[in-house]
XYZ file of C-alpha atoms in Angstrom:
634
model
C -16.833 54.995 -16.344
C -15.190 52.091 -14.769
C -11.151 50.742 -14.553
C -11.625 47.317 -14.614
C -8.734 44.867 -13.527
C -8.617 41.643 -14.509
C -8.516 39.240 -13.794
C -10.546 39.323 -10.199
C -8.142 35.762 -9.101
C -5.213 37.208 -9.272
C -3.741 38.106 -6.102
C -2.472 41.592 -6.289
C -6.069 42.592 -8.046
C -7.577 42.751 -4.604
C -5.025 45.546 -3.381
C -4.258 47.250 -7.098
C -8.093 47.563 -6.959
C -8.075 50.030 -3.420
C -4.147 52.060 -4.483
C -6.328 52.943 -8.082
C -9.442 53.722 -6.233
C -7.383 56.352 -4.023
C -6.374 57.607 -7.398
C -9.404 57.744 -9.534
C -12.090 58.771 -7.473
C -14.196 60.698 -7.836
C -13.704 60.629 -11.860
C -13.287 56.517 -12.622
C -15.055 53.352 -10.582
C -11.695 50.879 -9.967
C -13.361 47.352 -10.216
C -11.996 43.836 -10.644
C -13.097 41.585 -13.638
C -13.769 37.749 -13.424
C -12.878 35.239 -16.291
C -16.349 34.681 -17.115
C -17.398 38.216 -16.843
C -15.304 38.921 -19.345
C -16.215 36.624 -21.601
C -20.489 36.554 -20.800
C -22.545 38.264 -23.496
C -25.103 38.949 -20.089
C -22.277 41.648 -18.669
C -21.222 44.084 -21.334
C -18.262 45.233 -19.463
C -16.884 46.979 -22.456
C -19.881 49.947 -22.712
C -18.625 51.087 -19.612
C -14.972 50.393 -19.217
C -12.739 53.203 -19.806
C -9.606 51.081 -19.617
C -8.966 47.534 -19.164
C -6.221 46.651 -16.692
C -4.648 42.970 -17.584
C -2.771 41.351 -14.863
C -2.712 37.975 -16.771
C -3.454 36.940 -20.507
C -7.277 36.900 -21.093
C -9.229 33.768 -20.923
C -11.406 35.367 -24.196
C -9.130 36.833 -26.839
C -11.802 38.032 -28.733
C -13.705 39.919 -26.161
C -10.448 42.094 -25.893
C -9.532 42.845 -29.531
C -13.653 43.570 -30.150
C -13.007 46.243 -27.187
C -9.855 47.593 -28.822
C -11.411 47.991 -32.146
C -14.528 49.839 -30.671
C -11.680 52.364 -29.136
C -11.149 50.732 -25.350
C -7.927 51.354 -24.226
C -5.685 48.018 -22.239
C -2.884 48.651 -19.821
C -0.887 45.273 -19.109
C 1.528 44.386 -16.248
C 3.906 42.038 -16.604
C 4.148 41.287 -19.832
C 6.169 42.037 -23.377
C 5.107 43.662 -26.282
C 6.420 43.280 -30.456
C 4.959 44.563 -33.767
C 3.935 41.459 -36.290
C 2.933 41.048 -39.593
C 1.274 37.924 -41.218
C 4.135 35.595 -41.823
C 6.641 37.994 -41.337
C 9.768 37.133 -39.415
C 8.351 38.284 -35.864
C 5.184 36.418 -36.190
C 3.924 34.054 -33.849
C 2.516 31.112 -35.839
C 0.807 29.744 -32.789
C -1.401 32.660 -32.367
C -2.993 31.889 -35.713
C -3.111 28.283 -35.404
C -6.749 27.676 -35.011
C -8.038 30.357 -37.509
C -5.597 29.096 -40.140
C -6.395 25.087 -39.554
C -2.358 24.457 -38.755
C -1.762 21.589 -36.678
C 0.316 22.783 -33.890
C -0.881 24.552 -30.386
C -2.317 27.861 -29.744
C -0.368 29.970 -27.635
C -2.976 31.431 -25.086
C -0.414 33.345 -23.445
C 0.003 35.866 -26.267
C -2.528 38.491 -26.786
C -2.697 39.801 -30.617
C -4.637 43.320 -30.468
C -5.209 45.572 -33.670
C -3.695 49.229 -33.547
C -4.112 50.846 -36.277
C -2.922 48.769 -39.336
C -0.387 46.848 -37.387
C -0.694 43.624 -34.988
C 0.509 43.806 -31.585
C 1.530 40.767 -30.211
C 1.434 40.878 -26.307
C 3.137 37.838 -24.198
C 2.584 37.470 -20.515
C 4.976 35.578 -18.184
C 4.515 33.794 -14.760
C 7.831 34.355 -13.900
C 9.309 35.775 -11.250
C 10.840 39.092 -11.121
C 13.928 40.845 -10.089
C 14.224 44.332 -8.096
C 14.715 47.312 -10.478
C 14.911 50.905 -10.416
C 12.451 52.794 -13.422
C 12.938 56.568 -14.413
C 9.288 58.493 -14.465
C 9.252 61.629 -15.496
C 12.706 62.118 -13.863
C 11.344 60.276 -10.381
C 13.250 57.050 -9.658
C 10.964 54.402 -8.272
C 11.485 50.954 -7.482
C 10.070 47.856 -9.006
C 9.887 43.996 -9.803
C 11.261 43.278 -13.698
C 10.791 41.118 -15.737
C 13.963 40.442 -17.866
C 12.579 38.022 -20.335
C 9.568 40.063 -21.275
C 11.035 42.743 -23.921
C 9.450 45.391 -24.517
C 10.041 45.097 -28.540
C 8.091 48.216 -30.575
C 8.820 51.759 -31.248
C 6.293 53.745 -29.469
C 6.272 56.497 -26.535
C 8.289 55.402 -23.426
C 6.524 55.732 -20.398
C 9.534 55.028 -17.707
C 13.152 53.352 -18.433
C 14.749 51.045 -16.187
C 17.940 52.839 -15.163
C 20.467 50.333 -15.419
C 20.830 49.827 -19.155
C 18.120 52.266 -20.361
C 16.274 50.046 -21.468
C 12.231 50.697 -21.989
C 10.200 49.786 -18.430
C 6.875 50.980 -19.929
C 5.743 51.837 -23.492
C 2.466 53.316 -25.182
C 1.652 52.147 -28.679
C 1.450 54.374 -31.469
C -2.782 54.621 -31.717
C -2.440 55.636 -27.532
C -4.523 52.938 -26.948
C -2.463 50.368 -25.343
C 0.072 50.288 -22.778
C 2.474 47.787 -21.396
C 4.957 47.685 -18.389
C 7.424 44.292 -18.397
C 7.151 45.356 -14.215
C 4.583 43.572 -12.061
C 2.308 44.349 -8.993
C 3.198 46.146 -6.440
C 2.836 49.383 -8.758
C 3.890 52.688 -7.488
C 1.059 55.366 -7.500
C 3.129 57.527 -10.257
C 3.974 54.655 -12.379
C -0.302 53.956 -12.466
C -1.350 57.678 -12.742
C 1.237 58.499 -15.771
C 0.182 55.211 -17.510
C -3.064 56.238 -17.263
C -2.820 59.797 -17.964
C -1.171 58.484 -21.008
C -3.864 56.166 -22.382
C -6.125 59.656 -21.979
C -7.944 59.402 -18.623
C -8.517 62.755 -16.925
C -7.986 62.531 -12.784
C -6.689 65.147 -9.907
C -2.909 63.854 -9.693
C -2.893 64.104 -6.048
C -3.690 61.091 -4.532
C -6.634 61.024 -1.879
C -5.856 61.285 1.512
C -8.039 58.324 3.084
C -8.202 60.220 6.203
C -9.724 63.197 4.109
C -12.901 60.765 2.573
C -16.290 61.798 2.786
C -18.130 60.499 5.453
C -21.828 59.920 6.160
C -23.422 63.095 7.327
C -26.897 63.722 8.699
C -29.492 64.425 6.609
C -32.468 67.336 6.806
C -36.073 66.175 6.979
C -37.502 69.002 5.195
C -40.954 70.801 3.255
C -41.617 73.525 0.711
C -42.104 76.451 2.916
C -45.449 77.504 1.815
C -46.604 73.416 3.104
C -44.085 73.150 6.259
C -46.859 71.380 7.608
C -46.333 68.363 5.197
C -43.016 67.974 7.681
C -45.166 67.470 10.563
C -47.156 64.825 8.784
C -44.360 62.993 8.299
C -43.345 62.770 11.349
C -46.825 62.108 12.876
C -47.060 59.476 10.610
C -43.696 57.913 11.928
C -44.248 57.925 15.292
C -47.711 56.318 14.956
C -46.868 53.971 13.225
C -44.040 53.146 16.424
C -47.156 53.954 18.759
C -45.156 56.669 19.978
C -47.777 59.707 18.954
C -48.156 61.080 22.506
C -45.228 59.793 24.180
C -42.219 61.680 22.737
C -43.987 65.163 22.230
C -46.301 67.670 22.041
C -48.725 67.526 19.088
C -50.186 70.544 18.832
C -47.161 73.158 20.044
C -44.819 70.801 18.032
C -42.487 69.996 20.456
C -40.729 66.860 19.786
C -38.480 64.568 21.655
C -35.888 62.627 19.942
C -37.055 59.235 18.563
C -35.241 56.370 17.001
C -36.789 54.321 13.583
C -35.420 50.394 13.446
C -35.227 48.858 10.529
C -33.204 45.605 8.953
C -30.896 47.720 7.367
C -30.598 50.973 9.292
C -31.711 52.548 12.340
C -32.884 56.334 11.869
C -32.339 58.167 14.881
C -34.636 61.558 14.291
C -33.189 65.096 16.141
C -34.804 68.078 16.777
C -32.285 70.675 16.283
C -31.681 74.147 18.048
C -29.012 76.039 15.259
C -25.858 77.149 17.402
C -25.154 81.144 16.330
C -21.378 80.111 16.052
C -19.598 77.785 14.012
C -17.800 75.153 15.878
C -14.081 73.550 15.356
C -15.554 70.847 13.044
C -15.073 69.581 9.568
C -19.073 70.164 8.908
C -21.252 72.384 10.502
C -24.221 69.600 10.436
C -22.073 67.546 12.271
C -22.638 69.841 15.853
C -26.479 69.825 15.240
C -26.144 65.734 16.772
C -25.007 64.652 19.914
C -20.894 63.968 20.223
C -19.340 60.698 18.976
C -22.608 59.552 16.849
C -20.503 57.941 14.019
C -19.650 54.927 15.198
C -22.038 53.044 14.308
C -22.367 52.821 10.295
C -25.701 51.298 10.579
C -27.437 54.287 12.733
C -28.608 57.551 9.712
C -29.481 60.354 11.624
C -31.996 62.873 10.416
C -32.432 66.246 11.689
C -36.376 68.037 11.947
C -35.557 72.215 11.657
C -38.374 73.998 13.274
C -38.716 76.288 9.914
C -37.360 76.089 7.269
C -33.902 76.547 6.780
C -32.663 80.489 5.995
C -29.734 81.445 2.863
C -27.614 81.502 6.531
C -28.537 78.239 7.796
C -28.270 77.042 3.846
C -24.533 78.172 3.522
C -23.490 76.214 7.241
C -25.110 73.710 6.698
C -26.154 72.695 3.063
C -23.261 73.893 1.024
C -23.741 71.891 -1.726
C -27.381 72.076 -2.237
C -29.937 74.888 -2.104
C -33.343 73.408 -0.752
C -34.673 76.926 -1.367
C -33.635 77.175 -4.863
C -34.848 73.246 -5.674
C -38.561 74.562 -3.770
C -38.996 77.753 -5.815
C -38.271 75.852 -8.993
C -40.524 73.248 -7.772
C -42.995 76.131 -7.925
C -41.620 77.787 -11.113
C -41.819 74.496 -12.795
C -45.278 73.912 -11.633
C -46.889 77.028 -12.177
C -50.606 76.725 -13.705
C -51.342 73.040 -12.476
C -53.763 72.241 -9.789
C -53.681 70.038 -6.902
C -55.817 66.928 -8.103
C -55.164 65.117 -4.596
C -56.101 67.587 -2.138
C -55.782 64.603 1.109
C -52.390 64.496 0.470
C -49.280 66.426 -0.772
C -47.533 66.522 -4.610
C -44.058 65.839 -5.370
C -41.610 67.475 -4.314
C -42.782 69.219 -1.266
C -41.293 66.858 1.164
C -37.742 66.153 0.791
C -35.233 64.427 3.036
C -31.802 66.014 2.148
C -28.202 64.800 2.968
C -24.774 65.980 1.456
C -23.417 62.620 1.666
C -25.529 59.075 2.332
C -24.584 55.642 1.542
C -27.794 55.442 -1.415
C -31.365 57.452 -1.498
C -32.127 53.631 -2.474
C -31.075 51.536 0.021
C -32.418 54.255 2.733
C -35.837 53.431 1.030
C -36.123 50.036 -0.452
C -34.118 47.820 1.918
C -36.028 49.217 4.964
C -39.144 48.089 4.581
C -41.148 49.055 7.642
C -39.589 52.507 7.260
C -40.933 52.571 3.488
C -44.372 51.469 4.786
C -44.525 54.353 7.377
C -43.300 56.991 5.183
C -46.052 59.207 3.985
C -45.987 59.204 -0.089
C -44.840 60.997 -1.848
C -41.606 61.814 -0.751
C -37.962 62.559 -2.384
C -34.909 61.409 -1.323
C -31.445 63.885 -2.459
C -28.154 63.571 -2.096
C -24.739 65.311 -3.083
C -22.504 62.194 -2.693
C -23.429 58.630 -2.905
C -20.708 56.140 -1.199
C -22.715 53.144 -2.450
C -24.805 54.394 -5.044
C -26.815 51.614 -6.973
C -27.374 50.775 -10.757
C -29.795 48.238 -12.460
C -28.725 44.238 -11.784
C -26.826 45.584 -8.857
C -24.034 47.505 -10.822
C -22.080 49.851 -9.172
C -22.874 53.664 -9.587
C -20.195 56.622 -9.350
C -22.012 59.207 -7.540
C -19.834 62.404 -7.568
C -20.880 65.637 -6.549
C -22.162 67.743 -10.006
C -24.806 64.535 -10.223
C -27.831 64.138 -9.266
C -28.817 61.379 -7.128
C -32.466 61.155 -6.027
C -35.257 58.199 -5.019
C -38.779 59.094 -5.009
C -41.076 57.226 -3.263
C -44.915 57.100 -4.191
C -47.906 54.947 -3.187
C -50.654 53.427 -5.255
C -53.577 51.494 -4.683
C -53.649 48.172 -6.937
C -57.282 46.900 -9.100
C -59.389 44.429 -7.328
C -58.237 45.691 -3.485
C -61.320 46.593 -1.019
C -60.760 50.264 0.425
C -58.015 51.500 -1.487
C -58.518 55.690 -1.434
C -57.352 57.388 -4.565
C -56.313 55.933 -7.935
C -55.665 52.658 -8.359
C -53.229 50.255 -10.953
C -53.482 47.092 -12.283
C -49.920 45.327 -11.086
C -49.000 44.457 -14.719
C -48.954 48.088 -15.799
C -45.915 48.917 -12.730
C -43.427 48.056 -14.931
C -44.288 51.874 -17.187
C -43.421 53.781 -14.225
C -39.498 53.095 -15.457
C -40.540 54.283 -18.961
C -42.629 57.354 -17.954
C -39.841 58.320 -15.842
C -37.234 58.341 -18.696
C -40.436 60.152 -20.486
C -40.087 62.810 -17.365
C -36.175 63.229 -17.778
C -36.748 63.894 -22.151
C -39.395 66.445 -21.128
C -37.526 68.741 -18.115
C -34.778 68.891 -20.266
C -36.754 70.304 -23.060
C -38.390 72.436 -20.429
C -34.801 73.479 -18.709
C -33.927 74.050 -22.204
C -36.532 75.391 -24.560
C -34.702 76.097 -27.353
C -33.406 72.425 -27.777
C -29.485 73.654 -28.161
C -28.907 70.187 -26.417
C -32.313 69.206 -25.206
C -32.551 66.846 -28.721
C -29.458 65.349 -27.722
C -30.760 63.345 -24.732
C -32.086 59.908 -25.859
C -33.491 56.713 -24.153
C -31.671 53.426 -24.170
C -33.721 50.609 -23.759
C -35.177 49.921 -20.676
C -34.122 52.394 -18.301
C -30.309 54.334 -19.519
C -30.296 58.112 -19.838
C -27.376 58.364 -22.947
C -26.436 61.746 -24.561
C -25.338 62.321 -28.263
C -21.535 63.599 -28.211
C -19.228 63.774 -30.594
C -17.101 60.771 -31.698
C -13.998 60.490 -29.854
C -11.141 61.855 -31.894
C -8.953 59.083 -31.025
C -10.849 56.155 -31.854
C -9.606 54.694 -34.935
C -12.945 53.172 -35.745
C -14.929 56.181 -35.141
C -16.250 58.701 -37.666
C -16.425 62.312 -35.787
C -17.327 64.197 -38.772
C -20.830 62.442 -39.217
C -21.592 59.712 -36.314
C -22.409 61.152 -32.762
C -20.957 58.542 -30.026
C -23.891 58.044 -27.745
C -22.760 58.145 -23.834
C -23.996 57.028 -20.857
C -25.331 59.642 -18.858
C -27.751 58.427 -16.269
C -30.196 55.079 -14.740
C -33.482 54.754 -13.611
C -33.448 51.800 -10.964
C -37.550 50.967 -9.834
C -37.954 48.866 -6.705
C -41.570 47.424 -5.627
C -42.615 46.386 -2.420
C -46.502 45.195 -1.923
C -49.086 44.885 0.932
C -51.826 46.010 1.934
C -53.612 46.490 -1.419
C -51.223 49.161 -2.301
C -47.717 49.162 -4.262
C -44.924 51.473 -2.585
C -42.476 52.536 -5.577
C -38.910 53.919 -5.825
C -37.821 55.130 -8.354
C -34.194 55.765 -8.083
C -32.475 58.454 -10.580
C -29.053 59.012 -11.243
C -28.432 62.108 -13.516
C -24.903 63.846 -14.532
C -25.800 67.463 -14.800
C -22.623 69.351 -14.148
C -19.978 66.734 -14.147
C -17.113 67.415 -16.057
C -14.566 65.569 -18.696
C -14.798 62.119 -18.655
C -18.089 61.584 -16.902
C -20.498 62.778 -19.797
C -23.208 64.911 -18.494
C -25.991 67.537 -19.059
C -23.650 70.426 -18.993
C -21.283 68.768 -22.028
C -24.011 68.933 -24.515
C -24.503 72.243 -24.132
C -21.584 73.957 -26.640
C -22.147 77.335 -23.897
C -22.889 77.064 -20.855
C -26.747 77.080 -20.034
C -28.029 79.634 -17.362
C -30.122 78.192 -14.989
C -28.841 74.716 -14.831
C -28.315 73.255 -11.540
C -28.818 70.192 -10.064
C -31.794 71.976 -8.148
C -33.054 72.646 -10.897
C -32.938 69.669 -12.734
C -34.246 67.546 -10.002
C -37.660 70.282 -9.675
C -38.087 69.910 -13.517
C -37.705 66.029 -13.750
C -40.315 65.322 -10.877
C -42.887 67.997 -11.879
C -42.677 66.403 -15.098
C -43.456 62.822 -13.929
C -45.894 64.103 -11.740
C -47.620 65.626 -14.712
C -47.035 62.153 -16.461
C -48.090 59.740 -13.417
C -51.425 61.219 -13.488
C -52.199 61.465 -17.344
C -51.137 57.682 -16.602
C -53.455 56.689 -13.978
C -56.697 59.159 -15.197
C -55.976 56.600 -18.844
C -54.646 53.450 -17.233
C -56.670 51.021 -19.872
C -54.572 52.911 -22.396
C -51.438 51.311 -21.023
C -48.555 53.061 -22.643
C -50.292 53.723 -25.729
C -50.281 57.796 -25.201
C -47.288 58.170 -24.877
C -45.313 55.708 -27.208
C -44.902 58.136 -29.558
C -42.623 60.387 -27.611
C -41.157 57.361 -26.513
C -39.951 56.075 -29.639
C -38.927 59.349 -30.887
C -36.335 60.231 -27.606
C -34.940 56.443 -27.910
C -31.684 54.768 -29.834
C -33.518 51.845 -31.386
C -35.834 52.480 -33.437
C -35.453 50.421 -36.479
C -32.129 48.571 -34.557
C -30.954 45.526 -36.159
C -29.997 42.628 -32.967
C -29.213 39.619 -32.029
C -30.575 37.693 -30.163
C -28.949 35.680 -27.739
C -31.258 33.853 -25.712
C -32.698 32.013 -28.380
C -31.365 28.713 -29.750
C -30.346 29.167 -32.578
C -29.701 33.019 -32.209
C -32.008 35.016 -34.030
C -31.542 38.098 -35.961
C -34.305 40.429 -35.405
C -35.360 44.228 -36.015
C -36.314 46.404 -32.721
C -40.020 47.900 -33.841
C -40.761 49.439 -30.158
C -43.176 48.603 -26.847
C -45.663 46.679 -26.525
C -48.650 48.875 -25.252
C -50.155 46.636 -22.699
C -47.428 44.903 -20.729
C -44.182 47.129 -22.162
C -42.401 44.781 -23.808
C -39.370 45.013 -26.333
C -41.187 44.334 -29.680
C -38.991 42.831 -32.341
C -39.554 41.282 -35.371
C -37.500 38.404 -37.121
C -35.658 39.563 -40.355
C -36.523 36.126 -42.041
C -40.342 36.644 -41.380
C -42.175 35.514 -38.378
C -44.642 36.302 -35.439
C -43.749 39.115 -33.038
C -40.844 38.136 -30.442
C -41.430 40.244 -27.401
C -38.731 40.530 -24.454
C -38.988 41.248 -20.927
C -37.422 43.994 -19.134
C -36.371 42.813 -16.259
C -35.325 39.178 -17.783
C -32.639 40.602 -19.886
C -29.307 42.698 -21.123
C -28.841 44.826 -24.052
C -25.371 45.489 -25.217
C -25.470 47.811 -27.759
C -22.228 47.947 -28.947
C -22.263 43.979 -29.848
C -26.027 44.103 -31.213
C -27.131 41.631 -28.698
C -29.829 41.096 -26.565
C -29.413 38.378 -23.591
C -30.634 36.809 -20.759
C -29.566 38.932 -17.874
C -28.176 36.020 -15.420
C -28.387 36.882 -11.041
């Protein structure tokens, strides 16, 4: 979920934007807002946005009182607050101007926001402020007031000035808005109890920057019963650098170190001997590479064990990920299936592991001589993600207790001369981001046989993992008793790269499997916990399962996705969804039917009657709390 200040232009955003990130990470994503984000039906900023910061009145009214009524929660600097009602005394007749036809000037300065039955009316000033000291929670901090901003309701008091005694910061009686009359620069305990009180859930210590995780090196590794699949990697690596006989010996598998560039990174491989003693470092990993190798943020270093790595090695070095556990459910998950591609190697059996990486994208996909050399297929795991990538370039939280994976795999395309193995026409590429969902539906089912929460995981069109949960209690437009609030749990984010008569894919999966309260996850469906799940695990299940897919897939390919639409339609949120679309002129109304088998289209149908109106993918947004469907802008 993301804390979203707004707007972007204003000048203490920039810095308010790092002091909440110190606070809120690893649990919120801190990001500022622009005027016309806010206001674009292409950015949905409110499915995602677990509070809205205001620094300044909004340029789109609307967009902010639709947010408030669907249960977002605001948090305003710098401004005043009063109850109204229509007419009444306190009212402010300019607010109302244009939807009443009077003839006088709307006031754009004052925010009215529904809470409950009552209007709040919130006014923002540009003036300048005066030193003050606030009482919070018996702390006495110092801040810039603003006299002529009262703070005019009776509601919770957050912090009072201590000169008069007067309210610095209130919260309304619904919880879902607060306002300070104090602007930026905030003290950390005047943000954290603000947003403590508007129901966010965050470690009340503030991060130590000193103390944030840094990139580590990462294990090139292979199920143990295949190690050799490791040497093939590498082989193929250094051949295709024309370095097969000059850094090693082949056949006693002796290797020199060797160094991979690439446009965005340089991979500098090490052959590791394992000290017996721990070292005075913060991570054990960090003594299997030469001294002072982290200066340079573009250099990822990857380490090549001899053998595979013991429960010992597993506990120094991999603390927060068992590669032995994920291979032996690879195997447990796989039981009964044969190998149907005996000249190479099936998913999952080579793995390049690191505890923390920038993105198991990026690694892949914006290196694209590395991506050609790599041997398919091949998975890419991490704990933590610093820069962890979403669909349209959205930011992704990546906390430890998710799983974050890419998995590359190579196909030949129709048509190409000498192209071993099965092949693909290019239009049917864009499945691989449906049979992938397909894969996460069916290794939860398998992780959970029973279906306690397994029937709880659904498909949001094209590529959003969501769960069912219950309503939020608080929401005064929700209905917990009967409506389950769906939540968004995970992404599928498939990047193509060409040549050669072949397509290299990756498919990059984020997943919250352990996560708790108020990243929704895998574990929160579950009303018990559920032996057995693990991000291990999870990650085994969900590529044996698209393995299992991919090739039903390719052995049927002039099906297209007609096999499995069924399962499709019955794991996603729109089946029989009434939209609007947005990219038409005029908008059209229309009713979501499902794919289209041959080129995987959103079908819809017009509710006045009409031919088919099929959408890309790729070409466009679907905010499903609005009911609209637009063109996704770059």
């Amino acid at each position: 979920m993301n804390v979203l200040v707004y707007p972007s232009t204003h000048p203490a955003a920039p810095s308010l934007v790092q002091t909440l990130a110190s606070i809120l990470i690893p649990h919120y994503l801190p990001q500022p807002l622009t005027p016309s984000q806010l206001s674009v039906q292409e950015y949905p900023w409110h499915t995602s946005c677990a509070v809205l910061l205001l620094l300044s009145p909004p340029t789109d009214h609307e967009a902010v009182r639709k947010y408030i009524e669907s249960g977002g929660r605001i948090l305003a600097f710098g401004a005043g607050i009063r109850n109204g009602t229509l007419f009444g005394p306190s009212h402010d007749f300019g607010s109302l101007s244009a939807g009443l036809g009077l003839s006088m000037v709307k006031d754009t300065t004052i925010l009215r926001v529904a809470d409950g039955r009552a209007s709040l009316y919130i006014s923002f000033s540009t003036a300048t402020g005066t030193s003050a000291d606030v009482s919070i929670n018996d702390t006495v901090v110092s801040v810039s007031r603003l006299p002529t901003c009262p703070l005019d309701l009776e509601a919770h008091i957050l912090g009072r000035y201590v000169e008069g005694n007067a309210p610095a910061g209130i919260l309304s009686q619904s919880g879902l808005v607060a306002v300070w009359n104090c602007t930026p620069p905030l003290p950390d305990i005047l943000l954290s109890r603000s947003l403590s009180a508007l129901g966010l859930h965050f470690s009340s210590q503030r991060a130590d920057p000193s103390l944030q995780p840094r990139i580590l090196p990462q294990f090139l590794l292979a199920r143990p019963d295949s190690w050799q699949v490791q040497h093939r990697v590498v082989k193929a690596l250094l051949d295709h650098l024309n370095l097969g006989s000059a850094v090693g010996d082949e056949l006693q598998r002796k290797w020199e170190p060797f160094v991979f560039e690439d446009a965005n990174n340089d991979f500098h491989f090490h052959f590791p001997s394992f000290p017996t003693e721990d070292r005075t470092t913060d991570h054990s990993i960090v003594e299997l590479i030469p001294p002072n190798s982290f200066s340079n943020p573009k250099i990822n270093h990857v380490l090549v064990p001899s053998t595979p790595l013991t429960s010992e090695d597993e506990r120094r070095y991999t603390p927060q990920f068992s590669p032995s556990a994920f291979f032996r459910a690879i195997d447990e998950f796989r039981s009964g299936t044969e190998d149907t591609s005996p000249d190479s190697w099936r998913i999952g059996e080579a793995l390049i592991y690191g505890e923390v990486v920038s993105s198991t994208q990026t690694m892949l996909d914006k290196n694209p001589s590395f991506l050609r050399a790599l041997p398919s297929p091949i998975v890419s795991l991490a704990t933590v993600q610093l820069a962890g990538r979403g669909r349209g370039g959205n930011a992704w939280l990546s906390p430890a207790g998710c799983l974050q994976m890419s998995l590359k795999i190579r196909v030949g395309l129709k048509g190409s001369a000498s192209v071993p193995g099965p092949t693909i026409h290019p239009s049917k590429l864009v499945f691989i981001q449906y049979l992938y969902a397909l894969a996460i539906i069916d290794a939860c089912h398998v992780l959970n046989p029973a279906s306690e929460w397994a029937h709880k995981v659904r498909l949001k069109w094209p590529n959003d993992i969501y769960g069912l949960f219950p309503s939020a209690q608080n929401s005064p437009t929700s209905n917990s008793k009967s409506t389950p609030e769906p939540r968004k749990m995970g992404g599928i984010l498939v990047n193509t790269s060409f040549g050669g008569g072949v397509a290299d894919v990756v498919i990059g999966c984020g997943l919250n499997v352990l996560n708790a309260p108020p990243i929704a996850s895998l574990a929160q469906l579950a009303s018990t916990p559920t032996p057995g799940l693990s991000v291990e695990r999870v990650a085994a299940a969900v590529l044996t399962s698209f393995e299992r897919i991919w090739s039903s897939f390719l052995q049927n390919e002039e099906q297209g996705f007609h096999p499995f639409m069924d399962q499709y339609l019955r794991s996603w949120l729109h089946s029989d969804q009434l939209v609007t679309l947005t990219n038409r002129t005029p908008h059209r109304s229309v009713r979501i039917v499902g794919i289209t088998p041959d080129h995987g289209l959103l079908r819809t149908v017009p509710m006045g009657g009409g031919e088919f109106i099929d959408l890309q993918p790729d070409g466009n947004s679907f905010d499903m709390m609005k009911g609209l469907i637009s063109t996704k802008k770059g």
